[in-house]
Amino acid sequence: MGKGFLTFATATILNTVSNGYSYGFDIVDITGMPSGTVYPALRRLEEAGYLASKWETERTAYAQNRPRRKYYELTRAGRDALAAAIERYRLLEHTAPTRMRPRQA
Amino acid sequence: MRTLLTRPHLFLISMIGIIVPSRLRADWRDEWEAELKYRESLLADWDRLDWRHKWDLLKRSTGAFWDALWLQRQRLEDDIVQDLRFGLRMLVKSPAFTLVCVFTLALGIGANTAIFSVVNALLLRPLAGVSDPGRLVQLGRQYPNRTSLSDSSYPDFVDYRAANTTMTGLAAMSPTAFHLSARGMTERLEGELVVGDYFKVLGVTPIHGRLIAPDDDRDDGSNLVCVISSRLWHRRFNDDSHIVGSTITLDGRTFTIIGVAREPFAGVKIGTPRDIWVPLTTLRLTNPTGAHFDQRRASWLEMFGRLQTGISLQQARTEFSLIAARLERAYPDTNARTAVRLEAGLGRDVDFASELRQFTYIPFAGVGIVLLIACVNVAGLLLARASTRHREIATRLAIGAGRRRVIRQLLTESLTLALAGGVAGLVLGAWLTMWLRSLLPERFLFFSFDVDFGLDWRVLGFTIAISTVTGVLFGIAPAIRISRPDLSAVMKGSQISGHQRGGLRAALVVSEVALSVILLVAAGLCVRTLRNAEGIDIGYQAARVLTARIDLRKQGYTRDRGRIFQQQLLDRLTATPGVDSAALAITLPLNDGRWEDAVRREGDPTRFQTFQNIVSRDYFKAMSIPVLMGRNFSRRDDERTPQVAILSQTLARMMWPNESPLGKRVTFDGRSIEVIGIARDAKGRNLLESPGPMLYRSLLQQYQPSTVLHLRTVLPPDQFGETVRREVGTLDKDLPIYAVAPLQEHVTATLTPQRLLAHLTTAFGLLALLLAGIGLYGLLAYTVTERTPEIGVRMALGAHRADVVRLFVTHGMKLALSGAALGGLAAVAVMPLIKGALFGVSPLDPVTLAVAQCVLVAAALIACYIPARRAANADPKIALRYE
């Protein structure tokens, strides 16, 4: 995938991550996209260097009484790419997930 | 398994995880499972874990599949793919080497594929057009001392059908021919008389109308309906979609077509496509006595059934044996000592299949040896190439690659080669299969070779399997050898220790030569067998005789009309220019075995089992069978005069060993018959056996409506097919004649096994010779290259070119001669195994053995001389420059 070009869906996911929704199911909930779209997109973004992933520590997970989870965050390149994408897709700002009310699961 | 029910989403993840590249799998599963488990526990805490949310979880987990698919690209970085890519690069880098290997392997694999394709077509492929053929079973009577599966009687069939619980259905049928008249043309077609359940048990569906159902198979036989095959529907009725309800004439009676069976169904005998099915009870019309349906003695039905799911063949056998025992107690007159026999699969004659299976051992052994030689050859090439890759392998090992890793890399390369060889072999195999097909006659005995020889998943699977085995077989030894180099020596750049490796290569060449000798000896023996068999005196002159069949009964001829027709036909044909003589007989001399009965000397109870033929007057003339003593049948030997017979020499000798049988009387077929002549013996179906006893009777005295026309012609007989058709057509334009073929074709067909073996073993022998030659040549060419500096020194010191040639030829011929000697010993040990397939030649025939070894030594000389000459032509100055 060429750097500097993101599809709308991918840009949305990137935007969602930048807004602090940082793991898979969270992003699925917020964007309403199917998990079969979100996960491959995360992998692509990570491969392109826009996202970095890290596993949370056993301790944090244990403290919250759940299995260890994998978090994604934007890299510097990711932030640049997102800025470029927002330029191109004006709609992105308006659909920014900060304005979406999370569905109560 | 409990996860599947309680937490299907997690089960799905673990299933999908299987396709995720192994090095990513653990992480991948953790990520997905963490989210799903957490979500699940949250929902449980909130008490919202209802089916709707469970469904949502499941839906989300299906997304993992797309995720896993996306990850497939990461496989490109897997070890195995790396090995593969590297291997492919290595192969592309030395195209000549790769081509020779692939070609060699293709020969070996292709030969195997071809033989397997034929075996697949003849023995493995299930009946076409039926549902789940694996659960179909054929049933029949088993008489003591007989190997064949015999037909059953109708009352037995009814009892078995009613009493069994292991089959979902039991059906029966009787093959029969029909004379079909429709739209102004009559032709003879194969068909079946079937019970009402026939199509249901087979699971055949119609494309038009409906198929025969139990209601059609009514007791009085008044229901004249039929089902036709798609084949017939295409050919005779131009795919007429309004065919259902129209009528056709079968054997002179009007039948209504009720349906067309779906392609490719064509009856239950593979190789004998059938086109018409009518209810069994129709027989009551042509045979109103009902003997067929009431008598347990009358065996005429072929039974088959479909096993219930979960019931094994063995269970069914047990149950049917119990029923058979009960029938035996109830009807001791007819059912005593007849067991019931069940065989898996439908469509093949049990006896013929087992004979065929026996026969395939030799070709399979042959192609197996060819493949082995190909493997040895490629292993030799791999070893030779190893010298150039020595440094690479040593470097890999030196910088820390494990030996297993190197072996794996080398094996990946050989497997790649093998699979490439497999693909080429598949193409070659398809071509060879066509060649094999062309060696087969139209039919052999009762078996028609009109079967599908095409590629299917079995052939494909077989080829892939043998390619893989081949790859490991030729790859493993070189891989182990190469991955154990003397590291320090190689890294220091010293010459490769070629002698040790040369030893293994020499051993490979010797074994290759030995294997070729075995095949060449087998080829020699089989060719001599065929030659001997073709030279057999069969007792009659088959050349220039045309045969054709005529069946008057199906055309509704009465006895009187039939006699007149037969006489007129013979008179007309005899008067035709180019025809020497014409005769009718009930069977070909290559007796189809049905006309067998017992004959007695009058007033003596001793029974002699004999074949019989009922022939017209000119039969002996048409066949060129001399009547040695007494007289031939004459025009006066008809129904009004006393019955007469001519005996064959063998029968005469059996019945009256010490006196002339002329004028003696025999009892046959319940009549008293006078012996008027002795005819020369003629061979029967098996040309390799001594001729069987034969009793000839006059067609004028014993009318038979179904006969074989024998026409002796002055010119090649195939030109007379039209003549016969025209003359028959003048007498009766609706009468079909069929099976028109020169007698020689029948005779030739009887030697099919011998001919096939001769051709196959010769082909394999030559292939082996070629491969062994390539192997020997390769070894010597390599040695020459390796020893170029030494040659330079020798020549510089005054060696002549002849000396150099002698040096290498001696080296090569030592290997070839020891291979030939070893092969000779092996042949002596192995050949007695094929004794049963030989005729007129001993398996240890010294001439064949010597010739095979000579052929091999001659080929070896050529293979050695070419590289040796190249060595001798080397310029010592250039040769020395390498030092």
CSV table of C-alpha atoms in Angstrom, one decimal, chain B residues 94-351:
chain,number,residue,atom,x,y,z
B,94,SER,CA,21.3,-24.2,-14.2
B,95,PRO,CA,18.6,-24.8,-16.8
B,96,ALA,CA,20.4,-27.6,-18.6
B,97,PHE,CA,20.6,-29.6,-15.4
B,98,THR,CA,17.0,-28.8,-14.5
B,99,LEU,CA,15.8,-29.8,-17.9
B,100,VAL,CA,17.6,-33.1,-17.9
B,101,CYS,CA,16.3,-33.9,-14.4
B,102,VAL,CA,12.7,-32.9,-15.2
B,103,PHE,CA,12.8,-34.9,-18.5
B,104,THR,CA,14.2,-38.0,-16.8
B,105,LEU,CA,11.6,-37.8,-14.0
B,106,ALA,CA,8.8,-37.1,-16.5
B,107,LEU,CA,9.6,-40.3,-18.3
B,108,GLY,CA,9.5,-42.3,-15.1
B,109,ILE,CA,6.4,-40.6,-13.6
B,110,GLY,CA,4.6,-40.4,-17.0
B,111,ALA,CA,5.0,-44.2,-17.5
B,112,ASN,CA,3.5,-44.8,-14.0
B,113,THR,CA,0.7,-42.3,-14.6
B,114,ALA,CA,-0.2,-44.0,-17.9
B,115,ILE,CA,-0.4,-47.4,-16.4
B,116,PHE,CA,-2.4,-46.1,-13.4
B,117,SER,CA,-4.8,-44.3,-15.8
B,118,VAL,CA,-5.6,-47.5,-17.5
B,119,VAL,CA,-6.0,-49.4,-14.3
B,120,ASN,CA,-8.1,-46.6,-13.0
B,121,ALA,CA,-10.3,-46.7,-16.0
B,122,LEU,CA,-10.7,-50.5,-16.1
B,123,LEU,CA,-10.7,-51.3,-12.3
B,124,LEU,CA,-11.2,-48.3,-10.1
B,125,ARG,CA,-13.5,-45.7,-11.6
B,126,PRO,CA,-17.0,-46.3,-10.2
B,127,LEU,CA,-20.2,-46.6,-12.2
B,128,ALA,CA,-21.2,-43.3,-13.7
B,129,GLY,CA,-24.5,-41.5,-13.3
B,130,VAL,CA,-25.6,-43.2,-10.0
B,131,SER,CA,-25.6,-41.6,-6.6
B,132,ASP,CA,-23.1,-42.7,-4.0
B,133,PRO,CA,-21.7,-45.7,-6.0
B,134,GLY,CA,-19.6,-46.7,-3.0
B,135,ARG,CA,-22.6,-48.2,-1.2
B,136,LEU,CA,-23.7,-50.3,-4.1
B,137,VAL,CA,-23.1,-54.0,-3.8
B,138,GLN,CA,-23.5,-56.8,-6.4
B,139,LEU,CA,-25.0,-60.1,-5.3
B,140,GLY,CA,-25.3,-63.5,-6.9
B,141,ARG,CA,-25.1,-67.2,-6.4
B,142,GLN,CA,-21.9,-68.8,-5.5
B,143,TYR,CA,-21.7,-72.4,-6.7
B,144,PRO,CA,-19.0,-74.6,-5.2
B,145,ASN,CA,-15.9,-74.9,-7.3
B,146,ARG,CA,-16.7,-71.9,-9.4
B,147,THR,CA,-15.0,-68.5,-9.0
B,148,SER,CA,-17.7,-66.5,-10.8
B,149,LEU,CA,-20.6,-64.6,-9.4
B,150,SER,CA,-23.6,-66.4,-11.0
B,151,ASP,CA,-27.0,-65.1,-11.8
B,152,SER,CA,-30.0,-65.6,-9.5
B,153,SER,CA,-33.5,-66.7,-10.0
B,154,TYR,CA,-36.6,-64.5,-9.7
B,155,PRO,CA,-38.1,-66.3,-6.7
B,156,ASP,CA,-34.8,-66.0,-4.8
B,157,PHE,CA,-34.6,-62.3,-5.6
B,158,VAL,CA,-38.1,-61.8,-4.2
B,159,ASP,CA,-37.2,-63.7,-1.1
B,160,TYR,CA,-34.0,-61.8,-0.5
B,161,ARG,CA,-35.7,-58.5,-1.1
B,162,ALA,CA,-38.4,-59.3,1.4
B,163,ALA,CA,-36.2,-60.7,4.1
B,164,ASN,CA,-33.2,-58.5,4.2
B,165,THR,CA,-32.8,-55.5,6.6
B,166,THR,CA,-29.3,-54.4,5.7
B,167,MET,CA,-30.1,-52.9,2.3
B,168,THR,CA,-32.1,-49.8,1.6
B,169,GLY,CA,-33.2,-51.5,-1.6
B,170,LEU,CA,-32.5,-54.6,-3.7
B,171,ALA,CA,-32.9,-54.6,-7.4
B,172,ALA,CA,-32.4,-57.0,-10.3
B,173,MET,CA,-32.0,-56.8,-14.0
B,174,SER,CA,-31.3,-59.0,-17.0
B,175,PRO,CA,-29.2,-57.6,-19.9
B,176,THR,CA,-30.9,-58.0,-23.3
B,177,ALA,CA,-30.6,-56.7,-26.8
B,178,PHE,CA,-33.5,-54.9,-28.6
B,179,HIS,CA,-34.2,-54.3,-32.2
B,180,LEU,CA,-35.4,-50.7,-32.1
B,181,SER,CA,-37.5,-49.4,-35.0
B,182,ALA,CA,-38.3,-45.8,-35.0
B,183,ARG,CA,-38.6,-43.2,-37.7
B,184,GLY,CA,-38.1,-45.7,-40.4
B,185,MET,CA,-34.9,-47.3,-39.2
B,186,THR,CA,-34.2,-50.5,-37.3
B,187,GLU,CA,-31.0,-51.0,-35.3
B,188,ARG,CA,-29.8,-53.3,-32.6
B,189,LEU,CA,-29.2,-51.8,-29.1
B,190,GLU,CA,-28.2,-53.1,-25.8
B,191,GLY,CA,-30.8,-52.7,-23.0
B,192,GLU,CA,-31.9,-54.1,-19.7
B,193,LEU,CA,-35.0,-55.7,-18.4
B,194,VAL,CA,-35.3,-54.2,-14.9
B,195,VAL,CA,-37.4,-54.5,-11.8
B,196,GLY,CA,-39.5,-51.6,-10.6
B,197,ASP,CA,-37.0,-50.5,-7.9
B,198,TYR,CA,-34.0,-50.5,-10.3
B,199,PHE,CA,-33.7,-46.7,-10.8
B,200,LYS,CA,-34.6,-46.0,-7.2
B,201,VAL,CA,-31.8,-48.2,-5.8
B,202,LEU,CA,-29.3,-46.7,-8.2
B,203,GLY,CA,-30.4,-43.2,-7.5
B,204,VAL,CA,-30.7,-42.2,-11.1
B,205,THR,CA,-32.9,-39.2,-12.1
B,206,PRO,CA,-34.7,-38.5,-15.3
B,207,ILE,CA,-34.1,-35.4,-17.5
B,208,HIS,CA,-37.5,-35.9,-19.1
B,209,GLY,CA,-40.6,-37.6,-17.9
B,210,ARG,CA,-40.1,-40.3,-15.2
B,211,LEU,CA,-38.2,-43.5,-14.8
B,212,ILE,CA,-39.6,-47.0,-14.3
B,213,ALA,CA,-41.3,-47.4,-10.9
B,214,PRO,CA,-42.6,-50.4,-9.1
B,215,ASP,CA,-46.1,-49.7,-10.6
B,216,ASP,CA,-44.7,-50.3,-14.1
B,217,ASP,CA,-43.4,-53.7,-13.2
B,218,ARG,CA,-46.9,-55.3,-13.1
B,219,ASP,CA,-47.5,-59.0,-12.9
B,220,ASP,CA,-49.2,-59.4,-16.3
B,221,GLY,CA,-46.5,-57.7,-18.2
B,222,SER,CA,-49.1,-55.7,-20.2
B,223,ASN,CA,-47.5,-52.4,-19.4
B,224,LEU,CA,-45.3,-51.8,-22.4
B,225,VAL,CA,-43.2,-48.8,-21.4
B,226,CYS,CA,-39.6,-48.0,-21.7
B,227,VAL,CA,-36.9,-45.5,-20.5
B,228,ILE,CA,-34.2,-44.5,-22.9
B,229,SER,CA,-30.7,-43.2,-22.3
B,230,SER,CA,-29.6,-39.6,-22.9
B,231,ARG,CA,-27.2,-40.9,-25.5
B,232,LEU,CA,-29.9,-42.5,-27.5
B,233,TRP,CA,-32.1,-39.5,-27.1
B,234,HIS,CA,-29.4,-37.3,-28.5
B,235,ARG,CA,-28.5,-39.6,-31.3
B,236,ARG,CA,-31.8,-41.0,-32.6
B,237,PHE,CA,-34.3,-38.4,-31.4
B,238,ASN,CA,-32.4,-35.1,-31.9
B,239,ASP,CA,-33.0,-34.1,-28.2
B,240,ASP,CA,-36.8,-33.9,-29.0
B,241,SER,CA,-38.2,-32.5,-25.8
B,242,HIS,CA,-41.7,-34.0,-26.5
B,243,ILE,CA,-40.3,-37.5,-26.6
B,244,VAL,CA,-42.2,-38.5,-23.5
B,245,GLY,CA,-45.4,-40.3,-24.5
B,246,SER,CA,-44.3,-41.1,-28.0
B,247,THR,CA,-44.0,-44.7,-29.1
B,248,ILE,CA,-41.2,-46.9,-30.5
B,249,THR,CA,-41.1,-50.5,-31.6
B,250,LEU,CA,-38.9,-52.9,-29.7
B,251,ASP,CA,-38.6,-56.4,-31.1
B,252,GLY,CA,-41.8,-55.9,-33.0
B,253,ARG,CA,-43.9,-54.6,-30.1
B,254,THR,CA,-45.0,-51.0,-29.5
B,255,PHE,CA,-43.6,-49.4,-26.3
B,256,THR,CA,-44.3,-46.0,-24.9
B,257,ILE,CA,-41.3,-43.9,-23.9
B,258,ILE,CA,-42.0,-42.6,-20.3
B,259,GLY,CA,-38.7,-40.9,-19.7
B,260,VAL,CA,-35.1,-40.2,-20.5
B,261,ALA,CA,-32.4,-41.1,-17.9
B,262,ARG,CA,-29.9,-38.4,-17.0
B,263,GLU,CA,-26.5,-38.5,-18.4
B,264,PRO,CA,-24.0,-40.1,-18.0
B,265,PHE,CA,-26.0,-43.1,-16.8
B,266,ALA,CA,-25.9,-46.0,-19.3
B,267,GLY,CA,-26.7,-49.1,-17.4
B,268,VAL,CA,-24.9,-51.1,-14.8
B,269,LYS,CA,-22.1,-52.6,-16.8
B,270,ILE,CA,-19.0,-50.4,-17.3
B,271,GLY,CA,-17.8,-50.6,-20.8
B,272,THR,CA,-21.1,-51.9,-22.2
B,273,PRO,CA,-23.3,-48.8,-22.5
B,274,ARG,CA,-27.0,-49.6,-22.6
B,275,ASP,CA,-29.7,-47.5,-24.0
B,276,ILE,CA,-33.1,-49.0,-23.2
B,277,TRP,CA,-34.7,-50.1,-20.0
B,278,VAL,CA,-38.1,-51.9,-19.9
B,279,PRO,CA,-39.9,-53.5,-17.0
B,280,LEU,CA,-38.9,-57.1,-16.2
B,281,THR,CA,-42.4,-58.4,-16.3
B,282,THR,CA,-42.6,-57.5,-20.1
B,283,LEU,CA,-41.0,-60.9,-20.5
B,284,ARG,CA,-44.3,-62.5,-19.6
B,285,LEU,CA,-45.5,-61.4,-23.0
B,286,THR,CA,-42.8,-63.0,-25.0
B,287,ASN,CA,-42.5,-65.9,-22.7
B,288,PRO,CA,-46.0,-66.5,-21.5
B,289,THR,CA,-45.3,-69.8,-19.7
B,290,GLY,CA,-43.9,-67.7,-16.8
B,291,ALA,CA,-41.1,-70.2,-16.3
B,292,HIS,CA,-38.7,-67.3,-15.8
B,293,PHE,CA,-40.6,-66.0,-12.8
B,294,ASP,CA,-41.7,-69.2,-11.1
B,295,GLN,CA,-38.7,-71.5,-11.2
B,296,ARG,CA,-35.8,-71.3,-8.8
B,297,ARG,CA,-33.7,-73.3,-11.1
B,298,ALA,CA,-33.8,-70.6,-13.8
B,299,SER,CA,-30.8,-68.3,-13.0
B,300,TRP,CA,-31.0,-65.2,-15.2
B,301,LEU,CA,-31.1,-62.2,-13.0
B,302,GLU,CA,-28.2,-60.0,-12.0
B,303,MET,CA,-28.9,-58.6,-8.5
B,304,PHE,CA,-27.5,-55.6,-6.8
B,305,GLY,CA,-28.4,-53.6,-3.7
B,306,ARG,CA,-27.6,-50.5,-1.8
B,307,LEU,CA,-26.2,-50.9,1.7
B,308,GLN,CA,-27.9,-48.9,4.5
B,309,THR,CA,-25.8,-46.2,6.0
B,310,GLY,CA,-23.8,-47.6,8.9
B,311,ILE,CA,-24.1,-51.2,7.7
B,312,SER,CA,-20.8,-52.8,6.6
B,313,LEU,CA,-20.5,-55.2,3.7
B,314,GLN,CA,-19.6,-57.9,6.2
B,315,GLN,CA,-22.8,-57.4,8.2
B,316,ALA,CA,-24.8,-57.6,5.0
B,317,ARG,CA,-22.9,-60.8,4.0
B,318,THR,CA,-23.8,-62.4,7.3
B,319,GLU,CA,-27.5,-61.5,6.9
B,320,PHE,CA,-27.7,-62.7,3.4
B,321,SER,CA,-26.0,-66.0,4.2
B,322,LEU,CA,-28.6,-66.6,6.9
B,323,ILE,CA,-31.4,-66.0,4.3
B,324,ALA,CA,-29.6,-68.2,1.8
B,325,ALA,CA,-29.4,-71.0,4.4
B,326,ARG,CA,-33.1,-70.7,5.1
B,327,LEU,CA,-33.8,-70.9,1.3
B,328,GLU,CA,-31.6,-73.9,1.1
B,329,ARG,CA,-33.7,-75.7,3.8
B,330,ALA,CA,-37.0,-74.7,2.2
B,331,TYR,CA,-36.0,-75.6,-1.4
B,332,PRO,CA,-33.3,-78.3,-1.2
B,333,ASP,CA,-33.9,-79.3,-4.8
B,334,THR,CA,-32.8,-76.1,-6.3
B,335,ASN,CA,-31.0,-74.2,-3.7
B,336,ALA,CA,-28.8,-76.9,-2.2
B,337,ARG,CA,-25.1,-76.1,-2.1
B,338,THR,CA,-25.5,-72.6,-3.6
B,339,ALA,CA,-24.3,-69.9,-1.3
B,340,VAL,CA,-25.0,-66.2,-1.8
B,341,ARG,CA,-22.1,-63.9,-2.5
B,342,LEU,CA,-21.9,-60.1,-2.1
B,343,GLU,CA,-19.2,-58.1,-3.7
B,344,ALA,CA,-18.6,-54.4,-3.2
B,345,GLY,CA,-19.1,-52.1,-6.2
B,346,LEU,CA,-21.2,-52.4,-9.2
B,347,GLY,CA,-20.4,-52.3,-12.9
B,348,ARG,CA,-17.6,-54.8,-13.2
B,349,ASP,CA,-17.5,-58.5,-13.7
B,350,VAL,CA,-16.0,-59.9,-10.5
B,351,ASP,CA,-14.0,-62.6,-12.3
